[in-house]
Amino acid sequence: MTPTLRGRWQSRLFLMGTLGFLVTIFFMIVFGSIAPFYLLVLVTVLGFFWDIVYTLIQKWRWDHDWPPAFQLGAGIWEMIVLAALVYGADIIGMAPRPDQFLLHYSAVWLAVFAGSQSLMRLVFPRWRYNGGQWLS
Amino acid sequence: MYNSSNQPLINLAWHHPHTGQRRMMSAALPVTIGRAADNSIPLDSKFVSAHHVRLEERQGEVFVIDMGSRNSVRLNNNDVSDESVVFHGDQLQIGPFTFSLEIPENSSVLAGPATQLLPTSQIQRVAKMTAHAAVTPVLPHQQPLIRDTGTADFPPAIFRKKIVPVDMLTRIVGEQIEETSYLAIGGGLGSFVWVDHLMVYGVKRQDIVSIGFEPKPYGRYRRLCRNSQIPDHERLRSNSDSCPDNLWGWPGYAVREIWDNTSHGRLGQAARIGWQIFNEPLVQTYTPKAGVVFDSIDQEAARIGWDKIWRHGRVRAVRKTDDGRYVVAYSLIKPDGSTEHKLILAQFVHLAVGYPGVRFLSDLQEYREKTGDFHHVVNAYEKHDEVYDHLEQYGGTVLIRGRGIVASRIIQRIQEARERSGRDIRIIHLMRSPNTEGQKAGLAQRAVDNHWEFQPFNWPKAAWGGDLRKKLENANTKTRAELLDQWGGTTTADRLDWRDMVREGLTAGWYSIYFGTVLDVRPHKKTGQIATKVMQNHGEVALAVADYIVDATGLEAGIEGNALLKDLVTHYDLPRNGKGRLKVTNDFALIDMDNGRGQIYASGISTLGGPFAAVDSFLGLQYAALRSVDNLTAQNAPGLRRLNGLRSLNQWTRWARGVQP
């Protein structure tokens, strides 16, 4: 993957809004709580900031790319920060059970990761050439 | 029909212009023709230059090369600038002389890879052409348009015009001229990928024609791979999702290889590839096996009906017509090897003619010409397996020039020969200068190890689909050339086995690196080997003596080497880009070749220097195809519908099920 900043933002918005949202609805029903939805919104919004940082890191790499291992690393990093905000700063006002948080977060991450590797390419054939932009 | 040293033969027949006496000659290639007495065929005429032309064999094809003569060289009444491929039955004109060329049966000239698959009894008059016909027995139905009398003016004289009036053309031909909406010239991977895109976007097979030499779209590519020691089971330097058989790049070759291994119970191997693709390029970048790519193209070719689209032939010239289309003159090669001159009208044309030929370093070219030794000084892209056979039997020293991916593979092949045979085989690697610091661009820098510079592919990955692709597209002609110089250069893949092999060779002493400029290459009188005189960088002259020299510096990429492109560029005075290649729009349309509704697109190496860096890669061909077909869709070209969302998903499921688009 060689995403650009606009591509990252657009892909994040699309995948969180589709696959991430579907996964979150499932967990909202299972957990009987609205907390997963707030978490989804929070992780998406924070992501817009992280994407700026990631794009800068890419410039240090000869290929300006973002290997899958970096995607995983970023996912773990974002989770740590999110957990700190949810449990430390009580930012959403309703901290979910840690095991539920971990399960939901992992499921969303996996769905988005898999979607970025496959679905995006199939639905948007130009996506892979446009640094992850699906809107022109 | 070989001579004693197994060289390919050619028959020439001509009449003396004054006496009318008919002469015939059968000669081993290379053949030189000129006024001087040292030519294979000396001709006494003031209209013939001292050294006028040379006929030689390269990668299974015969070329005529203009030796820089002041007098022109004409092939079937077309000027040959620099060089051109010749076919059985072609007419070569030199001064007042006209030679009929015959390439005899079983000549090794025409023994392409397809030939080797057939029993010898099936190889008839023109071996390669017959072999192709045997693979694809049914050629598309065609009406003969122009009788090939062997002397007929072709392309017709009306092709001297910039705009050809269709009515007049029809009158001259005397028959209806065949028409098509889409014509893909080249018939190789570039054409195949473009046609594949057209069909996925909705165009019907019967509206597309492709003309080329090889029945398999990857025919020439595979031959170059095999010659440069990448047989089908070796891996290419190509990305997992660069799939000439799949517009979407998903599933890529890595996922398919994981799936294939899993379904055969090889879970360990599947996990290893999964781990590799996850860690790439941090540890080592995944690349697909050559054979797997070729098989996938075969499957896609069957799905889209490529055999009904492809025609065996050579395109001679393309001209604009007065009705906003193009007329294309081509020689159709028939199953029996004879040719027929044909015309076809097309609304939209695609040019993907590939690399014109093999490039030699000038001192090595000179050596080959002077000594006629084509066996000990070879290009890595020529067939040269006998070098390794000989090394395995007797040992010896190989001098390698160039330090790109091909050099890596050649060294690995020699290492295999060492290990297999146990013979004393040594490598002298001659480099122009030491390389201790990798290329820099912005904040990033490339890695270097033992003077080899690495990047996973021949351009930074972001030039394929990230910020660098945009940067190049937005740059002007001059900046594009500069950016390409900055990102490209000679690099090899960072493969652990290659790094180990170089390190081990240096330690053990069978591999050594020398730096310097070559002064000359000549036969070594004492030993009968080849001596390369090198001015080393510290000012001392050294003699490197070797049994073989392998030129691994690459392929000829200029457009002059291709007669068709050269004709087009000269006839229409087309602009060039910063790399001297065809100037195209960001949608790969040829600038100044649009004609009313008509449009000509190009892809591949002839567009290097334009909006995209990796034009000669699988992904580059896919990118150019996507851009040009999107551009055609925007112009409401026939049969095309915008590909996105559900339509794209639907087409992908058809691909996955193997159903035609």
PDB file of C-alpha atoms in Angstrom, chain B residues 74-333:
ATOM      1  CA  ARG B  74      14.281   0.098 -48.353  1.00  0.00           C
ATOM      2  CA  LEU B  75      12.228  -2.853 -47.225  1.00  0.00           C
ATOM      3  CA  ASN B  76       9.125  -3.572 -49.295  1.00  0.00           C
ATOM      4  CA  ASN B  77       9.328   0.013 -50.570  1.00  0.00           C
ATOM      5  CA  ASN B  78       9.524   1.533 -47.082  1.00  0.00           C
ATOM      6  CA  ASP B  79      12.603   3.367 -45.914  1.00  0.00           C
ATOM      7  CA  VAL B  80      14.422   1.512 -43.170  1.00  0.00           C
ATOM      8  CA  SER B  81      15.871   3.892 -40.663  1.00  0.00           C
ATOM      9  CA  ASP B  82      18.437   2.150 -38.478  1.00  0.00           C
ATOM     10  CA  GLU B  83      16.899  -1.300 -38.510  1.00  0.00           C
ATOM     11  CA  SER B  84      13.841  -3.429 -39.038  1.00  0.00           C
ATOM     12  CA  VAL B  85      12.686  -6.997 -38.627  1.00  0.00           C
ATOM     13  CA  VAL B  86      12.528  -8.893 -41.900  1.00  0.00           C
ATOM     14  CA  PHE B  87      10.268 -11.734 -42.839  1.00  0.00           C
ATOM     15  CA  HIS B  88      10.325 -14.579 -45.255  1.00  0.00           C
ATOM     16  CA  GLY B  89       9.279 -13.131 -48.606  1.00  0.00           C
ATOM     17  CA  ASP B  90      10.344  -9.556 -47.896  1.00  0.00           C
ATOM     18  CA  GLN B  91      11.964  -7.432 -50.613  1.00  0.00           C
ATOM     19  CA  LEU B  92      15.100  -5.576 -49.601  1.00  0.00           C
ATOM     20  CA  GLN B  93      16.184  -2.716 -51.843  1.00  0.00           C
ATOM     21  CA  ILE B  94      19.755  -1.464 -51.823  1.00  0.00           C
ATOM     22  CA  GLY B  95      20.603   1.062 -54.503  1.00  0.00           C
ATOM     23  CA  PRO B  96      19.495  -0.448 -57.845  1.00  0.00           C
ATOM     24  CA  PHE B  97      19.411  -3.983 -56.401  1.00  0.00           C
ATOM     25  CA  THR B  98      16.301  -5.721 -55.090  1.00  0.00           C
ATOM     26  CA  PHE B  99      16.870  -8.825 -52.972  1.00  0.00           C
ATOM     27  CA  SER B 100      14.172 -11.402 -52.321  1.00  0.00           C
ATOM     28  CA  LEU B 101      14.715 -12.783 -48.843  1.00  0.00           C
ATOM     29  CA  GLU B 102      13.997 -16.370 -47.941  1.00  0.00           C
ATOM     30  CA  ILE B 103      14.355 -17.750 -44.486  1.00  0.00           C
ATOM     31  CA  PRO B 104      14.766 -21.477 -45.068  1.00  0.00           C
ATOM     32  CA  GLU B 105      12.980 -24.297 -43.269  1.00  0.00           C
ATOM     33  CA  ASN B 106      14.268 -25.409 -39.891  1.00  0.00           C
ATOM     34  CA  SER B 107      16.510 -22.403 -39.729  1.00  0.00           C
ATOM     35  CA  SER B 108      17.436 -21.879 -36.106  1.00  0.00           C
ATOM     36  CA  VAL B 109      16.562 -18.235 -36.698  1.00  0.00           C
ATOM     37  CA  LEU B 110      12.954 -19.021 -36.234  1.00  0.00           C
ATOM     38  CA  ALA B 111      13.173 -21.531 -33.446  1.00  0.00           C
ATOM     39  CA  GLY B 112      11.189 -19.685 -30.821  1.00  0.00           C
ATOM     40  CA  PRO B 113      10.048 -21.354 -27.618  1.00  0.00           C
ATOM     41  CA  ALA B 114       6.781 -22.477 -29.155  1.00  0.00           C
ATOM     42  CA  THR B 115       8.681 -24.380 -31.800  1.00  0.00           C
ATOM     43  CA  GLN B 116      10.453 -26.497 -29.275  1.00  0.00           C
ATOM     44  CA  LEU B 117       7.170 -27.870 -28.043  1.00  0.00           C
ATOM     45  CA  LEU B 118       6.444 -29.430 -31.421  1.00  0.00           C
ATOM     46  CA  PRO B 119       7.890 -32.522 -33.034  1.00  0.00           C
ATOM     47  CA  THR B 120      10.324 -31.628 -35.809  1.00  0.00           C
ATOM     48  CA  SER B 121       8.113 -33.183 -38.430  1.00  0.00           C
ATOM     49  CA  GLN B 122       5.583 -30.428 -37.835  1.00  0.00           C
ATOM     50  CA  ILE B 123       8.098 -27.678 -38.363  1.00  0.00           C
ATOM     51  CA  GLN B 124       7.693 -26.734 -41.934  1.00  0.00           C
ATOM     52  CA  ARG B 125       8.723 -23.965 -44.252  1.00  0.00           C
ATOM     53  CA  VAL B 126       8.935 -21.141 -41.797  1.00  0.00           C
ATOM     54  CA  ALA B 127       9.328 -22.902 -38.529  1.00  0.00           C
ATOM     55  CA  LYS B 128       8.161 -20.228 -36.098  1.00  0.00           C
ATOM     56  CA  MET B 129       5.180 -19.206 -38.125  1.00  0.00           C
ATOM     57  CA  THR B 130       4.078 -22.746 -38.714  1.00  0.00           C
ATOM     58  CA  ALA B 131       4.440 -23.461 -35.041  1.00  0.00           C
ATOM     59  CA  HIS B 132       2.240 -20.538 -34.153  1.00  0.00           C
ATOM     60  CA  ALA B 133      -0.361 -21.705 -36.569  1.00  0.00           C
ATOM     61  CA  ALA B 134      -0.237 -25.153 -35.042  1.00  0.00           C
ATOM     62  CA  VAL B 135      -0.957 -23.666 -31.627  1.00  0.00           C
ATOM     63  CA  THR B 136      -3.752 -21.511 -32.980  1.00  0.00           C
ATOM     64  CA  PRO B 137      -5.049 -23.405 -35.961  1.00  0.00           C
ATOM     65  CA  VAL B 138      -8.029 -21.186 -36.664  1.00  0.00           C
ATOM     66  CA  LEU B 139      -7.194 -17.721 -37.908  1.00  0.00           C
ATOM     67  CA  PRO B 140     -10.002 -15.198 -37.980  1.00  0.00           C
ATOM     68  CA  HIS B 141     -12.000 -15.135 -41.197  1.00  0.00           C
ATOM     69  CA  GLN B 142     -10.653 -12.594 -43.620  1.00  0.00           C
ATOM     70  CA  GLN B 143     -11.198 -11.572 -47.181  1.00  0.00           C
ATOM     71  CA  PRO B 144      -7.994 -11.292 -49.140  1.00  0.00           C
ATOM     72  CA  LEU B 145      -7.697  -7.620 -50.000  1.00  0.00           C
ATOM     73  CA  ILE B 146      -4.478  -7.162 -51.840  1.00  0.00           C
ATOM     74  CA  ARG B 147      -2.705  -9.955 -53.638  1.00  0.00           C
ATOM     75  CA  ASP B 148       0.823 -10.276 -52.407  1.00  0.00           C
ATOM     76  CA  THR B 149       2.727 -10.454 -55.638  1.00  0.00           C
ATOM     77  CA  GLY B 150       6.013  -9.828 -53.905  1.00  0.00           C
ATOM     78  CA  THR B 151       6.602  -6.658 -55.877  1.00  0.00           C
ATOM     79  CA  ALA B 152       3.390  -4.787 -55.107  1.00  0.00           C
ATOM     80  CA  ASP B 153       3.735  -1.367 -53.602  1.00  0.00           C
ATOM     81  CA  PHE B 154       2.966  -1.821 -49.954  1.00  0.00           C
ATOM     82  CA  PRO B 155       1.864   0.062 -48.016  1.00  0.00           C
ATOM     83  CA  PRO B 156       0.173   1.694 -51.038  1.00  0.00           C
ATOM     84  CA  ALA B 157       1.561   4.964 -52.350  1.00  0.00           C
ATOM     85  CA  ILE B 158      -1.454   6.780 -50.955  1.00  0.00           C
ATOM     86  CA  PHE B 159       0.164   6.261 -47.531  1.00  0.00           C
ATOM     87  CA  ARG B 160       2.520   9.103 -48.437  1.00  0.00           C
ATOM     88  CA  LYS B 161      -0.344  11.465 -47.661  1.00  0.00           C
ATOM     89  CA  LYS B 162      -0.872  12.782 -44.136  1.00  0.00           C
ATOM     90  CA  ILE B 163      -4.613  12.219 -44.397  1.00  0.00           C
ATOM     91  CA  VAL B 164      -5.699   9.266 -46.490  1.00  0.00           C
ATOM     92  CA  PRO B 165      -9.046   9.702 -48.304  1.00  0.00           C
ATOM     93  CA  VAL B 166     -11.032   6.525 -47.646  1.00  0.00           C
ATOM     94  CA  ASP B 167     -12.982   6.677 -50.913  1.00  0.00           C
ATOM     95  CA  MET B 168      -9.819   6.836 -52.955  1.00  0.00           C
ATOM     96  CA  LEU B 169      -8.302   4.024 -50.925  1.00  0.00           C
ATOM     97  CA  THR B 170     -11.313   1.807 -51.530  1.00  0.00           C
ATOM     98  CA  ARG B 171     -11.094   2.544 -55.252  1.00  0.00           C
ATOM     99  CA  ILE B 172      -7.411   1.612 -55.376  1.00  0.00           C
ATOM    100  CA  VAL B 173      -7.953  -1.595 -53.454  1.00  0.00           C
ATOM    101  CA  GLY B 174     -11.067  -2.387 -55.435  1.00  0.00           C
ATOM    102  CA  GLU B 175     -12.803  -4.028 -52.506  1.00  0.00           C
ATOM    103  CA  GLN B 176     -14.440  -3.094 -49.265  1.00  0.00           C
ATOM    104  CA  ILE B 177     -11.805  -2.490 -46.592  1.00  0.00           C
ATOM    105  CA  GLU B 178     -12.268  -4.316 -43.313  1.00  0.00           C
ATOM    106  CA  GLU B 179     -13.355  -2.136 -40.389  1.00  0.00           C
ATOM    107  CA  THR B 180     -13.070  -2.434 -36.626  1.00  0.00           C
ATOM    108  CA  SER B 181     -13.796  -0.186 -33.674  1.00  0.00           C
ATOM    109  CA  TYR B 182     -10.703  -1.090 -31.681  1.00  0.00           C
ATOM    110  CA  LEU B 183      -7.310  -2.174 -32.962  1.00  0.00           C
ATOM    111  CA  ALA B 184      -4.472  -3.215 -30.637  1.00  0.00           C
ATOM    112  CA  ILE B 185      -1.116  -3.172 -32.410  1.00  0.00           C
ATOM    113  CA  GLY B 186       1.642  -5.301 -30.935  1.00  0.00           C
ATOM    114  CA  GLY B 187      -0.253  -8.337 -29.771  1.00  0.00           C
ATOM    115  CA  GLY B 188       1.907  -8.717 -26.672  1.00  0.00           C
ATOM    116  CA  LEU B 189       1.194  -8.075 -23.017  1.00  0.00           C
ATOM    117  CA  GLY B 190       0.378  -4.390 -23.551  1.00  0.00           C
ATOM    118  CA  SER B 191      -2.229  -5.196 -26.194  1.00  0.00           C
ATOM    119  CA  PHE B 192      -3.620  -8.062 -24.141  1.00  0.00           C
ATOM    120  CA  VAL B 193      -4.106  -5.963 -21.023  1.00  0.00           C
ATOM    121  CA  TRP B 194      -5.756  -3.159 -23.038  1.00  0.00           C
ATOM    122  CA  VAL B 195      -8.118  -5.577 -24.768  1.00  0.00           C
ATOM    123  CA  ASP B 196      -8.903  -7.201 -21.423  1.00  0.00           C
ATOM    124  CA  HIS B 197      -9.863  -3.796 -20.011  1.00  0.00           C
ATOM    125  CA  LEU B 198     -12.028  -2.985 -23.058  1.00  0.00           C
ATOM    126  CA  MET B 199     -13.934  -6.221 -22.634  1.00  0.00           C
ATOM    127  CA  VAL B 200     -14.425  -5.838 -18.888  1.00  0.00           C
ATOM    128  CA  TYR B 201     -15.803  -2.362 -19.661  1.00  0.00           C
ATOM    129  CA  GLY B 202     -18.324  -3.910 -22.043  1.00  0.00           C
ATOM    130  CA  VAL B 203     -16.834  -4.007 -25.556  1.00  0.00           C
ATOM    131  CA  LYS B 204     -17.711  -7.131 -27.559  1.00  0.00           C
ATOM    132  CA  ARG B 205     -14.963  -9.382 -28.814  1.00  0.00           C
ATOM    133  CA  GLN B 206     -15.987  -8.959 -32.463  1.00  0.00           C
ATOM    134  CA  ASP B 207     -15.325  -5.210 -32.258  1.00  0.00           C
ATOM    135  CA  ILE B 208     -11.651  -5.721 -31.372  1.00  0.00           C
ATOM    136  CA  VAL B 209      -8.686  -6.838 -33.480  1.00  0.00           C
ATOM    137  CA  SER B 210      -5.114  -7.280 -32.312  1.00  0.00           C
ATOM    138  CA  ILE B 211      -2.140  -7.812 -34.622  1.00  0.00           C
ATOM    139  CA  GLY B 212       1.193  -9.222 -33.468  1.00  0.00           C
ATOM    140  CA  PHE B 213       3.920 -11.833 -33.853  1.00  0.00           C
ATOM    141  CA  GLU B 214       3.198 -14.165 -30.976  1.00  0.00           C
ATOM    142  CA  PRO B 215       0.046 -16.211 -30.394  1.00  0.00           C
ATOM    143  CA  LYS B 216       0.672 -16.091 -26.653  1.00  0.00           C
ATOM    144  CA  PRO B 217       0.535 -12.520 -25.374  1.00  0.00           C
ATOM    145  CA  TYR B 218       3.509 -13.274 -23.128  1.00  0.00           C
ATOM    146  CA  GLY B 219       5.464 -15.056 -25.896  1.00  0.00           C
ATOM    147  CA  ARG B 220       8.224 -12.516 -26.286  1.00  0.00           C
ATOM    148  CA  TYR B 221       8.310 -11.667 -22.592  1.00  0.00           C
ATOM    149  CA  ARG B 222       8.768 -15.313 -21.695  1.00  0.00           C
ATOM    150  CA  ARG B 223      11.539 -15.690 -24.234  1.00  0.00           C
ATOM    151  CA  LEU B 224      13.394 -12.729 -22.718  1.00  0.00           C
ATOM    152  CA  CYS B 225      12.846 -14.215 -19.249  1.00  0.00           C
ATOM    153  CA  ARG B 226      14.166 -17.604 -20.288  1.00  0.00           C
ATOM    154  CA  ASN B 227      17.166 -16.114 -22.057  1.00  0.00           C
ATOM    155  CA  SER B 228      18.011 -14.055 -18.982  1.00  0.00           C
ATOM    156  CA  GLN B 229      17.846 -17.256 -16.930  1.00  0.00           C
ATOM    157  CA  ILE B 230      14.383 -16.901 -15.421  1.00  0.00           C
ATOM    158  CA  PRO B 231      12.675 -20.182 -16.330  1.00  0.00           C
ATOM    159  CA  ASP B 232       9.026 -20.660 -15.392  1.00  0.00           C
ATOM    160  CA  HIS B 233       9.753 -21.862 -11.846  1.00  0.00           C
ATOM    161  CA  GLU B 234      11.873 -18.818 -10.960  1.00  0.00           C
ATOM    162  CA  ARG B 235      10.371 -15.632  -9.584  1.00  0.00           C
ATOM    163  CA  LEU B 236       9.967 -12.377 -11.500  1.00  0.00           C
ATOM    164  CA  ARG B 237      10.652  -8.923 -10.128  1.00  0.00           C
ATOM    165  CA  SER B 238       7.001  -8.006 -10.015  1.00  0.00           C
ATOM    166  CA  ASN B 239       4.509  -7.137  -7.328  1.00  0.00           C
ATOM    167  CA  SER B 240       1.876  -9.543  -6.082  1.00  0.00           C
ATOM    168  CA  ASP B 241      -0.998  -7.338  -7.232  1.00  0.00           C
ATOM    169  CA  SER B 242       0.434  -6.530 -10.669  1.00  0.00           C
ATOM    170  CA  CYS B 243      -1.723  -9.052 -12.504  1.00  0.00           C
ATOM    171  CA  PRO B 244      -2.002  -8.828 -16.299  1.00  0.00           C
ATOM    172  CA  ASP B 245      -4.921 -11.254 -16.017  1.00  0.00           C
ATOM    173  CA  ASN B 246      -6.931  -9.313 -13.457  1.00  0.00           C
ATOM    174  CA  LEU B 247      -7.939  -5.669 -13.746  1.00  0.00           C
ATOM    175  CA  TRP B 248      -8.483  -5.274  -9.989  1.00  0.00           C
ATOM    176  CA  GLY B 249      -5.219  -6.776  -8.774  1.00  0.00           C
ATOM    177  CA  TRP B 250      -7.123  -8.906  -6.324  1.00  0.00           C
ATOM    178  CA  PRO B 251      -6.590 -11.632  -5.447  1.00  0.00           C
ATOM    179  CA  GLY B 252      -2.921 -10.991  -6.138  1.00  0.00           C
ATOM    180  CA  TYR B 253      -0.437 -13.754  -6.870  1.00  0.00           C
ATOM    181  CA  ALA B 254       0.516 -14.060  -3.190  1.00  0.00           C
ATOM    182  CA  VAL B 255      -3.060 -14.737  -2.096  1.00  0.00           C
ATOM    183  CA  ARG B 256      -3.474 -17.212  -4.961  1.00  0.00           C
ATOM    184  CA  GLU B 257      -0.237 -18.975  -3.992  1.00  0.00           C
ATOM    185  CA  ILE B 258      -1.393 -19.188  -0.367  1.00  0.00           C
ATOM    186  CA  TRP B 259      -4.723 -20.586  -1.530  1.00  0.00           C
ATOM    187  CA  ASP B 260      -3.076 -23.078  -3.873  1.00  0.00           C
ATOM    188  CA  ASN B 261      -0.741 -24.333  -1.140  1.00  0.00           C
ATOM    189  CA  THR B 262      -3.537 -24.537   1.407  1.00  0.00           C
ATOM    190  CA  SER B 263      -5.790 -26.520  -0.890  1.00  0.00           C
ATOM    191  CA  HIS B 264      -2.932 -28.960  -1.516  1.00  0.00           C
ATOM    192  CA  GLY B 265      -2.341 -29.354   2.214  1.00  0.00           C
ATOM    193  CA  ARG B 266       0.970 -27.482   2.168  1.00  0.00           C
ATOM    194  CA  LEU B 267       0.060 -25.341   5.158  1.00  0.00           C
ATOM    195  CA  GLY B 268       3.637 -24.564   6.104  1.00  0.00           C
ATOM    196  CA  GLN B 269       4.388 -23.125   2.678  1.00  0.00           C
ATOM    197  CA  ALA B 270       1.109 -21.178   2.731  1.00  0.00           C
ATOM    198  CA  ALA B 271       1.976 -19.699   6.132  1.00  0.00           C
ATOM    199  CA  ARG B 272       5.475 -18.808   4.932  1.00  0.00           C
ATOM    200  CA  ILE B 273       4.098 -16.790   1.999  1.00  0.00           C
ATOM    201  CA  GLY B 274       1.500 -15.164   4.262  1.00  0.00           C
ATOM    202  CA  TRP B 275       4.251 -14.131   6.639  1.00  0.00           C
ATOM    203  CA  GLN B 276       6.379 -12.831   3.763  1.00  0.00           C
ATOM    204  CA  ILE B 277       3.621 -10.683   2.264  1.00  0.00           C
ATOM    205  CA  PHE B 278       2.792  -9.357   5.716  1.00  0.00           C
ATOM    206  CA  ASN B 279       6.401  -8.368   6.350  1.00  0.00           C
ATOM    207  CA  GLU B 280       7.223  -7.047   2.908  1.00  0.00           C
ATOM    208  CA  PRO B 281       9.263  -5.128   2.078  1.00  0.00           C
ATOM    209  CA  LEU B 282      10.824  -5.145   5.549  1.00  0.00           C
ATOM    210  CA  VAL B 283      12.314  -8.596   5.169  1.00  0.00           C
ATOM    211  CA  GLN B 284      11.967  -9.570   1.509  1.00  0.00           C
ATOM    212  CA  THR B 285       9.352  -8.578  -1.024  1.00  0.00           C
ATOM    213  CA  TYR B 286       7.082 -11.280  -2.390  1.00  0.00           C
ATOM    214  CA  THR B 287       7.310 -11.847  -6.133  1.00  0.00           C
ATOM    215  CA  PRO B 288       5.355 -14.363  -8.242  1.00  0.00           C
ATOM    216  CA  LYS B 289       6.761 -17.306 -10.184  1.00  0.00           C
ATOM    217  CA  ALA B 290       7.023 -16.629 -13.910  1.00  0.00           C
ATOM    218  CA  GLY B 291       5.081 -19.769 -14.828  1.00  0.00           C
ATOM    219  CA  VAL B 292       2.212 -18.885 -12.498  1.00  0.00           C
ATOM    220  CA  VAL B 293       1.842 -15.506 -14.210  1.00  0.00           C
ATOM    221  CA  PHE B 294       1.877 -17.105 -17.670  1.00  0.00           C
ATOM    222  CA  ASP B 295      -0.725 -19.695 -16.662  1.00  0.00           C
ATOM    223  CA  SER B 296      -2.981 -16.974 -15.296  1.00  0.00           C
ATOM    224  CA  ILE B 297      -2.700 -15.080 -18.597  1.00  0.00           C
ATOM    225  CA  ASP B 298      -3.606 -18.258 -20.499  1.00  0.00           C
ATOM    226  CA  GLN B 299      -6.744 -18.570 -18.392  1.00  0.00           C
ATOM    227  CA  GLU B 300      -7.740 -14.967 -18.956  1.00  0.00           C
ATOM    228  CA  ALA B 301      -6.956 -15.277 -22.671  1.00  0.00           C
ATOM    229  CA  ALA B 302      -9.348 -18.221 -22.843  1.00  0.00           C
ATOM    230  CA  ARG B 303     -11.975 -16.258 -20.893  1.00  0.00           C
ATOM    231  CA  ILE B 304     -11.943 -13.261 -23.242  1.00  0.00           C
ATOM    232  CA  GLY B 305     -11.400 -15.320 -26.408  1.00  0.00           C
ATOM    233  CA  TRP B 306      -7.991 -13.858 -27.272  1.00  0.00           C
ATOM    234  CA  ASP B 307      -7.455 -16.405 -30.052  1.00  0.00           C
ATOM    235  CA  LYS B 308     -10.388 -14.854 -31.924  1.00  0.00           C
ATOM    236  CA  ILE B 309      -9.030 -11.322 -31.467  1.00  0.00           C
ATOM    237  CA  TRP B 310      -5.369 -11.926 -32.259  1.00  0.00           C
ATOM    238  CA  ARG B 311      -4.004 -12.101 -35.814  1.00  0.00           C
ATOM    239  CA  HIS B 312      -0.539 -13.180 -36.778  1.00  0.00           C
ATOM    240  CA  GLY B 313       1.023 -10.304 -38.617  1.00  0.00           C
ATOM    241  CA  ARG B 314       3.259  -7.304 -38.711  1.00  0.00           C
ATOM    242  CA  VAL B 315       1.915  -3.782 -38.884  1.00  0.00           C
ATOM    243  CA  ARG B 316       3.723  -1.665 -41.470  1.00  0.00           C
ATOM    244  CA  ALA B 317       2.148   1.765 -41.120  1.00  0.00           C
ATOM    245  CA  VAL B 318      -0.684   3.710 -39.524  1.00  0.00           C
ATOM    246  CA  ARG B 319      -2.282   6.726 -41.214  1.00  0.00           C
ATOM    247  CA  LYS B 320      -5.089   9.153 -40.395  1.00  0.00           C
ATOM    248  CA  THR B 321      -8.080   8.975 -42.713  1.00  0.00           C
ATOM    249  CA  ASP B 322     -10.346  11.784 -43.879  1.00  0.00           C
ATOM    250  CA  ASP B 323     -13.306  10.307 -41.981  1.00  0.00           C
ATOM    251  CA  GLY B 324     -11.778  10.607 -38.498  1.00  0.00           C
ATOM    252  CA  ARG B 325     -10.347   7.124 -38.314  1.00  0.00           C
ATOM    253  CA  TYR B 326      -7.059   5.362 -39.039  1.00  0.00           C
ATOM    254  CA  VAL B 327      -6.029   3.022 -41.785  1.00  0.00           C
ATOM    255  CA  VAL B 328      -3.488   0.395 -40.863  1.00  0.00           C
ATOM    256  CA  ALA B 329      -1.394  -1.524 -43.389  1.00  0.00           C
ATOM    257  CA  TYR B 330      -0.176  -4.885 -42.210  1.00  0.00           C
ATOM    258  CA  SER B 331       1.308  -8.119 -43.471  1.00  0.00           C
ATOM    259  CA  LEU B 332      -0.802 -11.025 -42.429  1.00  0.00           C
ATOM    260  CA  ILE B 333       1.282 -14.130 -41.884  1.00  0.00           C
TER     261      ILE B 333
END
